[in-house]
Amino acid sequence: MKIGIGLSREKDAAKAAAEAVRQAGKTVAAPDLALVFGSIHYDQKKLHAALCREIDPAILIGGSSYAEITNAGAAKGSVAVLLLEEKALKPAFAGISDKTDPCAVGPALAKKLARKPRPAGIQSLGLLLHFTALSSGHENELLRTLSEKLGGMPLFGGLSCGNYDLGINNPKVWINYQYCGPTLTRQGARLAVLDFPKSGFSLSFGFEHGWQPVGPAVKVTRADANRIYEVDGLPVFDYYRQFLGEEHKGNFFEQLVQRYGFSLPAQGGYPKSRLKLPVECNFEKNYIAYFPAENLQGRDVRLIQASRRGLVQGAKDAALKCLESLEGCPPALVLVVSCCTRNAILHSRMDSEVRAIQSVFGENVPVFGWYSGGEIVPFLSRYEEVIDGSRQLSGSHYHASTVGILAVGCKTSVKAAFPRRKDGDGGPAENARLRELLAKSEEILDSTEGFLANLSRKSCRDGERLRRQHEIIHRYTPHNVWRKIGDNVARGEFELADAEVNDCFMFLDVKGFTAYSEEHSSGEVVQVLNGIFAPVTGVIYECGGDVDKFIGDCIFASFKKPADALTAGKRILALMEELKSGGNPFTARIGINGGRAIRANVGAKDRQEYTYIGDAVNLAQRLESNCSPGRLLVSEEIFKEAGVEFARVERREITVKNRKRPVTACECSLL
């Protein structure tokens, strides 16, 4: 196999195209495939015409780019050409000039192929190189229909790119070009089918994004397909301004918002989330559109942020997965597709992504690619997994702001030539470029500082709101349940496990309250009831107990020790006498029992209680219902174990429903 890569930074489009082709042609005189990416800043008609003069247009594929990738690094304002010679590949090409209907593109391209590809994975490793126009964001529909027509063969490629620096709301940013063989298109698609013989080649893929979450999970509460209007009930622009600040408007907001997209949860155990990148800010209709396009109504999403360090690490991780999946076959060629957004964020360090990939594959492996308007690459890395339709996330997918890598491993000899990186002084033009980058870096730094300040303020507000929310929930939750939840969350556990306990249980019922409720208003009833429950609850907590729940005019509480339970009961009887002397007409009945019970999750998924269940609990309630008003009835065993003295103790035999034998209990009073 022969590989030739050419790169030209000539200002004239025709000269740049000719120079790049001739550089590559020194190694590859009779190419079977010509893959070309030309800067969007060139006159595309002149560039394409020159390419067609220098090489056979029938083997030409590629398009306009935001930046070009070779072994020399990432460059803007250049033409990059890859010529490949390998007769065994038997490439076949197809192209269309209009891809307005994504679902119609696959059948149209498949129909135009001069020959049908071999079934993937039988005698050959079939591969589809696919390059298409940046348009509606529905490329996944295109890939699905294309894959169906061509037997599940992996696709690698992406969307040609316009002048991303103009801003996402500038109509000219959507102008991009495809090199569809002899035809230059603006809404076209071009396909190349390659059959790599299994005996001599290996193919693998790498995919990563490197974005990090910076906010909690939120819900898209109003959307029209991929256009989001509201997030968690907030207008989407207000949601972003929590972080970006109120002062950012118009073009600057559009540029800044692309550093903060959304992620959707991963699927089928795949560890990485799927990105949704803002591509349109409509201030008149108050929505932000996201690519790749799909219906986002009601979806759970998280705000994510791109950092240069994260993007570079993502590229390296993708390369590592890709190299590992070659399973020892020497890499002969590495194709890279990355997003124009990533390049803009990397800014003065745009070469870092290429360097990270080269650090994995080595400086002597040809690297070729471009910064695109969208990436087409499989989620999975091993060729066999990609073509296995039974696997979750098999096949190829359209992404935004990711990096995709295709590695071609070759078991035979490879002849390759490519430009190498030249470090050093680039003269006045380079100095001017660096000054421009520095000025833009200051702007980015200012915006990042503003974001961090806004995020800090929002964190403080959210923290205070969360603290108050916790205080409220704490009042409505058994305290030992609250503490257990806190301990579990600290350990990374988010469920309460059922547990066996050996505790004491108290039921307290306010007598005379039903009749009082019939004769008084609801407000009066609540006021009087709280006048009893508040001090009683205080006694329970002071004695080491916990109120599990309030049941109408009844309290259910638990204690770890019998002595604590009876001490609390004794104090509550005294408290009720004090309240009675102050005009409170009510008395209380208290039942106490101890023993084994289960603390279990009871209810449904959407509403649960963590409560006690067991015979010991039931008996405590039965004792309360058999107790005389103003007294405490406790099982004899617990009374003896507690050792708490009362003024009067009467031993009783209680007949309890569903028990064969009477229960021996002690009825205690203060008089």
XYZ file of C-alpha atoms in Angstrom:
671
model
C 0.000 0.000 0.000
C 1.206 3.484 -0.867
C 0.182 6.618 1.027
C 1.016 10.178 0.054
C -0.053 13.283 1.983
C 0.395 16.797 0.641
C -0.163 20.146 2.349
C -0.110 23.641 0.893
C -0.644 27.049 2.476
C -0.498 28.972 -0.800
C -2.915 31.905 -0.726
C -4.222 31.232 -4.236
C -6.729 28.363 -4.240
C -5.620 26.850 -7.544
C -1.925 26.994 -6.642
C -2.599 25.491 -3.212
C -4.564 22.590 -4.698
C -1.932 21.875 -7.323
C 0.953 22.034 -4.844
C -0.714 19.708 -2.324
C -1.617 17.128 -4.997
C 1.886 17.156 -6.464
C 3.467 16.674 -3.038
C 1.305 13.612 -2.402
C 1.810 12.386 -5.970
C 5.559 12.030 -5.489
C 4.845 8.847 -3.544
C 1.554 7.779 -5.135
C 1.632 8.049 -8.901
C -1.509 5.994 -9.613
C -3.916 6.609 -6.743
C -7.127 4.654 -6.208
C -8.521 7.215 -3.766
C -8.040 10.976 -3.396
C -9.319 12.452 -0.135
C -9.093 16.261 0.016
C -9.983 18.945 2.551
C -9.736 22.592 1.584
C -10.070 25.568 3.883
C -13.438 27.304 3.661
C -11.508 30.544 3.225
C -10.436 29.512 -0.284
C -12.415 30.148 -3.457
C -13.956 26.673 -3.590
C -14.752 26.762 -7.299
C -11.136 27.523 -8.191
C -9.876 24.952 -5.707
C -12.150 22.186 -6.993
C -11.385 22.952 -10.626
C -7.650 22.732 -9.919
C -8.106 19.408 -8.131
C -9.965 18.010 -11.127
C -7.107 19.061 -13.390
C -4.460 17.422 -11.215
C -6.193 14.107 -10.422
C -8.907 11.890 -11.869
C -12.194 13.428 -10.577
C -13.755 9.966 -10.402
C -11.681 9.102 -7.312
C -12.102 12.500 -5.610
C -13.934 12.818 -2.302
C -13.871 15.394 0.522
C -15.023 18.941 1.108
C -14.520 22.322 2.711
C -13.065 22.397 6.209
C -12.606 24.689 9.187
C -9.052 23.416 9.738
C -6.941 20.677 8.198
C -5.066 17.849 9.951
C -1.816 16.216 8.839
C 1.379 15.068 10.535
C 2.428 18.712 10.351
C -0.329 19.495 12.866
C -3.622 21.346 12.628
C -3.629 24.199 10.117
C -6.104 26.829 8.986
C -6.097 28.257 5.479
C -4.550 25.252 3.760
C -5.305 22.411 1.350
C -4.604 18.869 2.572
C -4.536 15.939 0.123
C -4.357 12.207 0.832
C -3.605 9.900 -2.106
C -3.970 6.169 -1.486
C -2.892 3.359 -3.790
C -4.033 -0.199 -3.036
C -5.637 -2.129 -5.885
C -7.112 -4.714 -3.517
C -9.457 -2.068 -2.091
C -11.426 -1.861 -5.339
C -13.034 1.460 -4.380
C -16.473 2.347 -5.708
C -17.971 5.835 -5.542
C -21.402 7.422 -5.570
C -22.628 10.967 -5.101
C -25.759 13.096 -5.073
C -26.121 16.855 -5.343
C -29.163 17.287 -3.066
C -29.544 15.730 0.404
C -32.557 17.789 1.539
C -34.406 14.627 2.581
C -31.994 12.652 4.825
C -34.031 9.443 4.588
C -33.793 9.470 0.782
C -29.999 9.870 0.664
C -29.117 6.294 1.652
C -31.195 4.584 -1.032
C -30.057 7.123 -3.641
C -26.350 6.611 -2.909
C -26.690 2.832 -2.755
C -28.480 2.816 -6.116
C -25.715 4.876 -7.752
C -22.861 2.605 -6.670
C -21.168 1.018 -9.675
C -20.868 -2.289 -7.784
C -22.289 -3.764 -4.624
C -19.834 -4.102 -1.715
C -19.075 -7.486 -0.230
C -20.932 -8.389 2.966
C -19.076 -6.840 5.882
C -16.779 -9.133 7.809
C -16.923 -12.256 5.577
C -13.911 -12.098 3.260
C -13.166 -8.435 3.652
C -13.422 -5.538 6.044
C -15.843 -3.275 4.238
C -15.704 0.437 4.981
C -17.784 3.379 3.827
C -16.151 6.796 3.697
C -19.005 9.283 3.754
C -18.807 13.057 3.412
C -21.873 15.218 3.298
C -23.203 18.749 3.739
C -23.844 20.458 7.062
C -27.595 21.007 7.080
C -30.508 19.937 9.276
C -28.802 17.857 11.952
C -30.804 14.732 11.016
C -27.798 12.827 9.694
C -28.530 9.828 11.932
C -31.615 9.146 9.801
C -29.364 9.298 6.728
C -26.867 6.866 8.277
C -29.620 4.461 9.299
C -31.069 4.178 5.786
C -27.611 3.977 4.212
C -26.557 1.221 6.594
C -29.746 -0.733 5.874
C -29.064 -0.605 2.135
C -25.394 -1.587 2.425
C -25.503 -4.396 4.951
C -24.456 -2.712 8.189
C -21.013 -1.712 6.952
C -19.220 0.833 9.207
C -19.232 4.448 8.090
C -16.532 6.977 8.817
C -16.505 10.609 7.758
C -18.406 13.744 8.552
C -19.931 16.987 7.472
C -18.121 19.605 5.461
C -17.721 22.894 7.275
C -18.365 26.575 6.702
C -16.751 29.632 8.273
C -17.496 28.852 11.910
C -15.808 32.078 13.037
C -18.765 34.085 11.684
C -20.970 32.933 14.582
C -23.722 30.353 14.585
C -26.498 32.840 13.799
C -24.776 34.236 10.713
C -26.438 32.644 7.642
C -23.073 32.384 5.872
C -21.770 29.969 8.502
C -23.966 27.305 6.887
C -22.331 27.672 3.465
C -20.155 24.594 2.923
C -18.993 22.538 -0.049
C -18.583 18.891 -1.024
C -16.127 17.538 -3.571
C -18.484 15.046 -5.231
C -16.040 13.808 -7.829
C -16.239 16.124 -10.854
C -19.077 18.120 -9.242
C -18.800 20.795 -6.555
C -21.969 20.801 -4.442
C -23.343 22.753 -1.468
C -26.047 20.287 -0.398
C -24.521 17.070 -1.646
C -23.173 13.792 -0.321
C -20.354 11.554 -1.545
C -19.684 7.927 -0.670
C -16.624 5.724 -1.208
C -16.828 1.970 -0.619
C -13.543 0.251 0.255
C -13.019 -3.513 0.679
C -9.959 -4.237 2.835
C -8.920 -7.915 2.505
C -9.058 -9.578 5.908
C -5.812 -11.392 5.282
C -3.773 -8.208 5.100
C -5.629 -5.471 6.971
C -7.293 -4.566 10.231
C -9.674 -1.678 10.993
C -10.541 -0.046 14.312
C -12.282 3.076 15.564
C -11.988 5.550 18.407
C -14.599 7.946 19.732
C -14.512 10.395 22.646
C -15.588 13.901 23.585
C -13.840 14.897 26.843
C -16.616 17.274 27.943
C -17.349 17.394 31.671
C -20.649 17.952 33.556
C -20.898 21.268 35.421
C -24.485 21.111 36.607
C -27.079 18.726 38.014
C -29.511 16.740 35.910
C -32.381 18.908 34.662
C -35.458 18.237 32.542
C -36.327 19.773 29.192
C -39.805 21.015 30.073
C -40.647 22.552 26.696
C -39.197 21.643 23.325
C -40.199 21.281 19.713
C -38.044 18.392 18.497
C -34.432 19.663 18.829
C -35.465 23.244 19.662
C -35.451 23.817 23.418
C -37.594 26.615 24.881
C -37.554 25.774 28.601
C -35.325 23.866 31.006
C -36.735 22.990 34.434
C -39.489 25.540 33.802
C -36.993 28.331 33.023
C -36.754 29.952 29.575
C -33.662 28.406 28.019
C -31.840 31.750 27.681
C -32.484 32.500 31.362
C -31.169 29.060 32.239
C -27.885 29.772 30.447
C -27.626 33.306 31.812
C -27.439 31.862 35.314
C -23.946 30.824 34.287
C -22.968 33.176 31.466
C -24.299 36.371 33.042
C -26.950 38.877 32.013
C -24.508 41.151 30.233
C -23.778 38.712 27.396
C -25.977 39.354 24.371
C -26.112 38.596 20.636
C -23.026 37.258 18.903
C -20.938 36.942 22.028
C -23.648 34.892 23.713
C -23.807 32.634 20.645
C -20.064 31.996 20.758
C -19.986 31.443 24.493
C -23.021 29.177 24.640
C -21.244 26.618 22.445
C -18.820 25.906 25.284
C -21.778 24.679 27.329
C -23.940 22.067 25.645
C -26.128 19.332 27.072
C -25.449 15.649 27.541
C -27.980 12.835 27.390
C -27.507 9.781 29.637
C -25.549 6.900 28.192
C -27.357 3.874 26.784
C -26.907 0.152 27.220
C -24.065 0.351 29.708
C -21.956 2.567 27.419
C -19.920 4.745 29.813
C -20.030 7.970 27.849
C -22.928 10.366 27.480
C -24.154 11.687 24.128
C -23.617 15.372 23.404
C -26.127 17.916 22.168
C -24.423 21.057 20.902
C -26.170 24.449 20.548
C -26.165 25.430 16.863
C -28.771 28.194 16.698
C -29.882 30.912 19.124
C -33.221 32.399 18.070
C -33.762 35.435 20.295
C -37.056 36.337 18.611
C -38.713 32.962 19.155
C -36.754 32.244 22.355
C -35.288 28.855 21.551
C -31.884 27.236 21.130
C -31.537 24.419 18.589
C -29.224 21.468 19.218
C -27.407 18.977 16.986
C -27.526 16.036 16.485
C -31.239 16.585 16.057
C -33.767 14.453 17.922
C -36.866 15.058 20.025
C -35.700 16.482 23.365
C -39.119 17.104 24.941
C -39.190 15.701 28.474
C -35.614 14.408 28.315
C -33.234 14.506 31.265
C -30.061 16.407 30.376
C -26.999 17.841 32.123
C -25.115 21.022 31.385
C -21.589 20.206 30.234
C -18.527 22.332 29.668
C -15.603 21.945 27.308
C -12.113 22.658 28.593
C -8.974 22.465 26.517
C -7.429 19.905 28.848
C -10.555 17.749 28.685
C -10.728 17.896 24.878
C -7.081 16.913 24.475
C -7.461 14.046 26.936
C -10.548 12.936 25.038
C -8.528 12.763 21.808
C -5.828 10.724 23.513
C -8.375 8.339 25.033
C -9.971 7.828 21.611
C -6.558 7.061 20.114
C -5.738 4.577 22.884
C -8.997 2.682 22.352
C -8.446 2.709 18.601
C -4.876 1.386 18.818
C -5.839 -1.288 21.338
C -8.607 -2.519 19.030
C -6.118 -3.142 16.196
C -5.018 -6.057 18.392
C -1.351 -5.881 17.481
C -1.677 -5.121 13.771
C 0.751 -2.265 12.907
C -1.095 0.997 12.161
C -0.474 2.189 8.597
C -2.854 5.174 8.415
C -4.863 7.201 10.914
C -7.856 9.250 9.739
C -9.187 11.891 12.137
C -12.425 13.870 12.155
C -12.887 16.477 14.874
C -15.418 19.260 15.359
C -14.918 22.908 14.438
C -16.209 23.803 17.920
C -13.364 21.830 19.488
C -10.843 23.655 17.327
C -12.247 27.040 18.348
C -12.121 26.082 22.025
C -8.577 24.732 21.725
C -7.738 28.081 20.129
C -3.980 28.711 20.337
C -3.529 25.063 21.323
C -5.421 23.612 18.361
C -2.365 21.503 17.535
C -2.590 19.760 20.934
C -5.314 17.375 19.799
C -3.210 16.137 16.875
C -0.136 15.838 19.107
C -2.135 13.761 21.602
C -3.152 11.334 18.843
C 0.400 11.148 17.501
C 1.720 10.425 21.000
C -0.289 7.194 20.900
C 0.323 6.029 17.316
C 3.826 7.429 16.911
C 5.318 10.190 14.779
C 5.944 7.905 11.795
C 2.336 6.845 11.200
C 0.542 9.010 8.588
C -2.216 11.137 10.143
C -4.845 12.879 8.016
C -8.163 14.568 8.663
C -10.093 17.767 9.189
C -12.197 19.883 11.548
C -15.782 19.395 10.455
C -19.367 20.477 10.955
C -20.190 17.064 12.467
C -18.553 13.694 12.906
C -19.599 10.273 11.604
C -17.961 7.460 13.554
C -19.035 4.327 15.454
C -19.455 4.406 19.231
C -17.685 1.054 19.488
C -14.035 0.408 18.632
C -13.609 -3.178 17.415
C -14.726 -3.806 13.843
C -16.575 -7.011 14.780
C -18.584 -5.149 17.451
C -19.499 -2.319 15.094
C -21.044 -4.668 12.509
C -22.810 -6.830 15.130
C -26.393 -5.572 14.898
C -27.368 -7.345 18.127
C -25.098 -5.074 20.170
C -26.364 -1.902 21.779
C -24.902 1.156 19.976
C -23.516 -0.907 17.087
C -23.244 0.714 13.669
C -22.158 4.279 12.976
C -23.545 7.510 14.356
C -23.521 11.241 13.759
C -22.016 13.284 16.592
C -21.270 16.887 17.477
C -18.163 18.281 19.175
C -16.467 14.903 19.399
C -13.321 13.414 17.937
C -13.471 10.289 15.783
C -10.539 8.157 14.652
C -10.206 5.411 12.054
C -7.020 3.343 12.138
C -6.030 1.160 9.195
C -3.683 -1.627 10.212
C -1.604 -3.270 7.498
C 0.280 -6.561 7.798
C 2.336 -5.987 4.645
C 4.804 -3.287 3.646
C 3.639 0.318 3.409
C 5.304 3.153 1.554
C 4.269 6.526 2.965
C 5.315 10.154 2.739
C 3.816 13.091 4.611
C 4.693 16.614 5.753
C 6.195 16.955 9.209
C 5.748 19.594 11.853
C 8.100 22.574 11.645
C 8.641 24.398 14.911
C 10.256 27.807 15.077
C 9.849 31.395 13.924
C 7.286 31.777 11.194
C 8.117 35.385 10.379
C 5.766 38.389 10.289
C 2.703 36.377 9.259
C 3.126 34.003 12.183
C 3.672 36.894 14.585
C 0.459 38.532 13.379
C -1.420 35.272 13.849
C -0.099 34.923 17.382
C -1.119 38.492 18.240
C -4.635 37.743 17.001
C -4.746 34.566 19.064
C -3.544 36.420 22.141
C -6.271 39.040 21.796
C -8.902 36.355 21.447
C -7.423 34.483 24.415
C -7.945 37.525 26.618
C -11.597 37.600 25.561
C -11.969 33.900 26.318
C -10.299 34.366 29.709
C -12.677 37.199 30.582
C -15.688 35.096 29.644
C -14.386 32.098 31.588
C -13.831 34.228 34.686
C -17.370 35.553 34.313
C -18.723 32.030 34.002
C -16.873 30.877 37.121
C -18.083 33.899 39.083
C -21.677 33.282 38.000
C -21.330 29.581 38.747
C -19.969 30.405 42.211
C -22.861 32.752 42.938
C -25.346 30.186 41.662
C -23.698 27.504 43.800
C -24.069 29.723 46.864
C -27.735 30.363 46.083
C -28.354 26.704 45.391
C -26.483 25.740 48.557
C -28.591 28.062 50.695
C -31.780 26.851 49.023
C -30.684 23.249 49.546
C -29.863 23.925 53.214
C -33.341 25.339 53.800
C -34.900 22.491 51.886
C -32.984 20.025 54.058
C -34.230 21.772 57.195
C -37.816 21.438 55.999
C -37.466 17.800 54.936
C -35.691 17.022 58.234
C -38.787 18.125 60.137
C -40.951 15.757 58.086
C -38.613 12.761 58.309
C -37.712 10.428 61.191
C -34.334 11.650 62.417
C -32.628 8.268 62.365
C -33.829 7.778 58.769
C -32.409 11.200 57.893
C -29.036 10.317 59.408
C -28.980 6.925 57.701
C -29.714 8.487 54.324
C -26.900 10.996 54.863
C -24.440 8.244 55.794
C -25.450 6.151 52.789
C -25.114 9.031 50.333
C -21.655 9.826 51.733
C -20.673 6.246 50.850
C -22.192 6.530 47.386
C -25.242 4.413 48.268
C -28.623 5.805 47.260
C -31.031 3.255 48.726
C -32.052 2.282 52.251
C -31.682 -1.453 52.715
C -34.234 -3.422 54.713
C -32.812 -4.197 58.164
C -33.717 -6.299 61.208
C -33.802 -4.375 64.510
C -34.387 -5.171 68.190
C -35.981 -1.981 69.519
C -38.694 -0.706 71.816
C -41.845 0.773 70.312
C -44.269 3.306 71.756
C -47.773 4.212 70.673
C -49.345 7.275 72.292
C -52.991 8.178 71.719
C -54.673 11.426 72.826
C -58.045 10.564 74.362
C -61.071 12.806 73.985
C -59.761 14.370 70.827
C -62.351 12.932 68.420
C -65.255 14.576 70.230
C -63.311 17.832 70.475
C -62.699 17.799 66.695
C -66.421 17.588 65.973
C -67.155 20.765 67.918
C -64.228 22.982 66.858
C -62.763 24.403 63.653
C -59.846 22.749 61.868
C -57.515 25.572 62.880
C -58.438 25.168 66.550
C -57.965 21.400 66.342
C -54.483 21.721 64.834
C -53.462 24.355 67.384
C -54.524 22.236 70.372
C -52.999 19.062 68.935
C -49.651 20.786 68.350
C -49.817 22.125 71.895
C -49.611 18.494 73.020
C -47.406 16.994 70.306
C -44.667 19.639 70.484
C -43.642 19.032 74.132
C -44.245 15.268 73.844
C -41.952 15.094 70.798
C -39.316 17.030 72.729
C -39.455 14.481 75.554
C -39.100 11.573 73.108
C -35.967 13.055 71.527
C -34.494 14.015 74.906
C -34.840 10.395 76.005
C -33.026 9.061 72.935
C -36.089 8.093 70.941
C -37.266 8.989 67.456
C -40.737 9.871 66.220
C -41.440 7.551 63.311
C -44.757 9.125 62.372
C -47.804 11.057 63.518
C -51.047 9.157 62.871
C -53.927 11.570 63.387
C -54.014 12.091 67.176
C -51.479 9.299 67.747
C -47.661 9.211 67.900
C -45.577 6.176 66.938
C -41.997 6.302 68.270
C -39.036 3.960 68.638
C -36.264 3.610 71.209
C -33.091 1.574 71.356
C -33.326 0.800 75.092
C -36.311 -0.214 77.268
C -35.201 2.179 80.016
C -35.286 5.114 77.582
C -38.767 4.161 76.386
C -40.244 3.904 79.896
C -38.465 7.048 81.081
C -40.016 8.920 78.148
C -43.428 7.403 78.919
C -43.184 8.403 82.574
C -42.223 11.975 81.666
C -45.059 12.195 79.113
C -47.621 11.157 81.764
C -46.271 13.909 84.017
C -46.387 16.371 81.125
C -50.027 15.539 80.407
C -50.881 16.222 84.071
C -49.211 19.630 83.783
C -51.155 20.419 80.609
C -54.377 19.298 82.306
C -53.802 21.699 85.189
C -53.451 24.453 82.596
C -56.886 23.732 81.141
C -56.062 20.984 78.639
C -59.010 18.551 78.763
C -57.205 15.599 77.179
C -55.504 12.533 78.581
C -53.130 10.062 76.935
C -52.828 6.307 76.646
C -49.362 4.854 76.078
C -48.475 1.335 74.943
C -44.870 0.079 74.953
C -43.380 -3.203 73.769
C -40.001 -4.379 72.558
C -38.566 -7.063 70.353
C -37.506 -7.901 66.829
C -38.950 -6.094 63.837
C -38.042 -5.325 60.246
C -37.271 -1.773 59.133
C -38.418 -1.955 55.539
C -39.217 0.118 52.462
C -43.003 0.109 52.173
C -45.018 1.668 49.374
C -44.397 2.240 45.686
C -41.438 3.434 43.639
C -42.731 6.999 43.577
C -43.693 7.175 47.272
C -42.163 5.088 50.039
C -41.866 4.966 53.797
C -39.029 3.359 55.714
C -41.019 1.984 58.627
C -41.172 -0.784 61.214
C -43.079 -3.996 60.560
C -43.420 -6.932 62.936
C -45.264 -8.557 65.827
C -43.423 -6.441 68.410
C -44.820 -3.295 66.764
C -48.333 -4.715 66.517
C -48.333 -5.673 70.195
C -47.253 -2.168 71.236
C -50.279 -0.784 69.396
C -52.579 -3.404 71.003
C -51.266 -2.488 74.448
C -52.027 1.181 73.796
C -55.617 0.376 72.780
C -56.090 -1.705 75.982
C -54.525 0.888 78.271
C -56.563 2.968 80.698
C -56.585 6.734 80.019
C -53.781 8.580 81.802
C -51.690 5.424 82.154
C -48.947 3.425 80.429
C -49.303 -0.254 79.538
C -46.041 -2.108 78.888
C -45.242 -5.775 78.326
C -43.988 -7.397 81.524
C -40.644 -8.445 80.050
C -39.791 -4.909 78.911
C -40.975 -3.446 82.241
C -38.634 -5.713 84.212
C -35.700 -5.040 81.870
C -36.163 -1.246 82.019
C -36.099 -0.949 85.808
C -38.007 2.338 85.819
C -40.124 2.935 88.928
C -43.718 4.166 88.929
C -45.983 5.168 91.835
C -48.413 2.428 90.930
C -47.996 -0.731 88.853
C -50.838 -3.161 88.176
C -50.177 -6.555 86.569
C -52.765 -7.416 83.905
C -53.579 -10.272 81.542
C -54.507 -8.846 78.133
C -56.352 -10.816 75.489
C -54.958 -9.819 72.112
C -56.593 -10.610 68.784
C -54.974 -13.460 66.829
C -52.910 -14.600 69.868
C -53.621 -17.987 71.460
C -52.525 -16.964 74.939
C -53.108 -13.786 76.944
C -50.270 -11.260 77.157
C -48.944 -10.317 80.594
C -48.462 -6.573 80.894
C -47.898 -3.930 83.555
C -50.140 -0.878 83.685
C -48.226 2.014 85.227
C -49.354 5.368 86.560
C -47.966 8.294 88.548
C -50.737 8.214 91.188
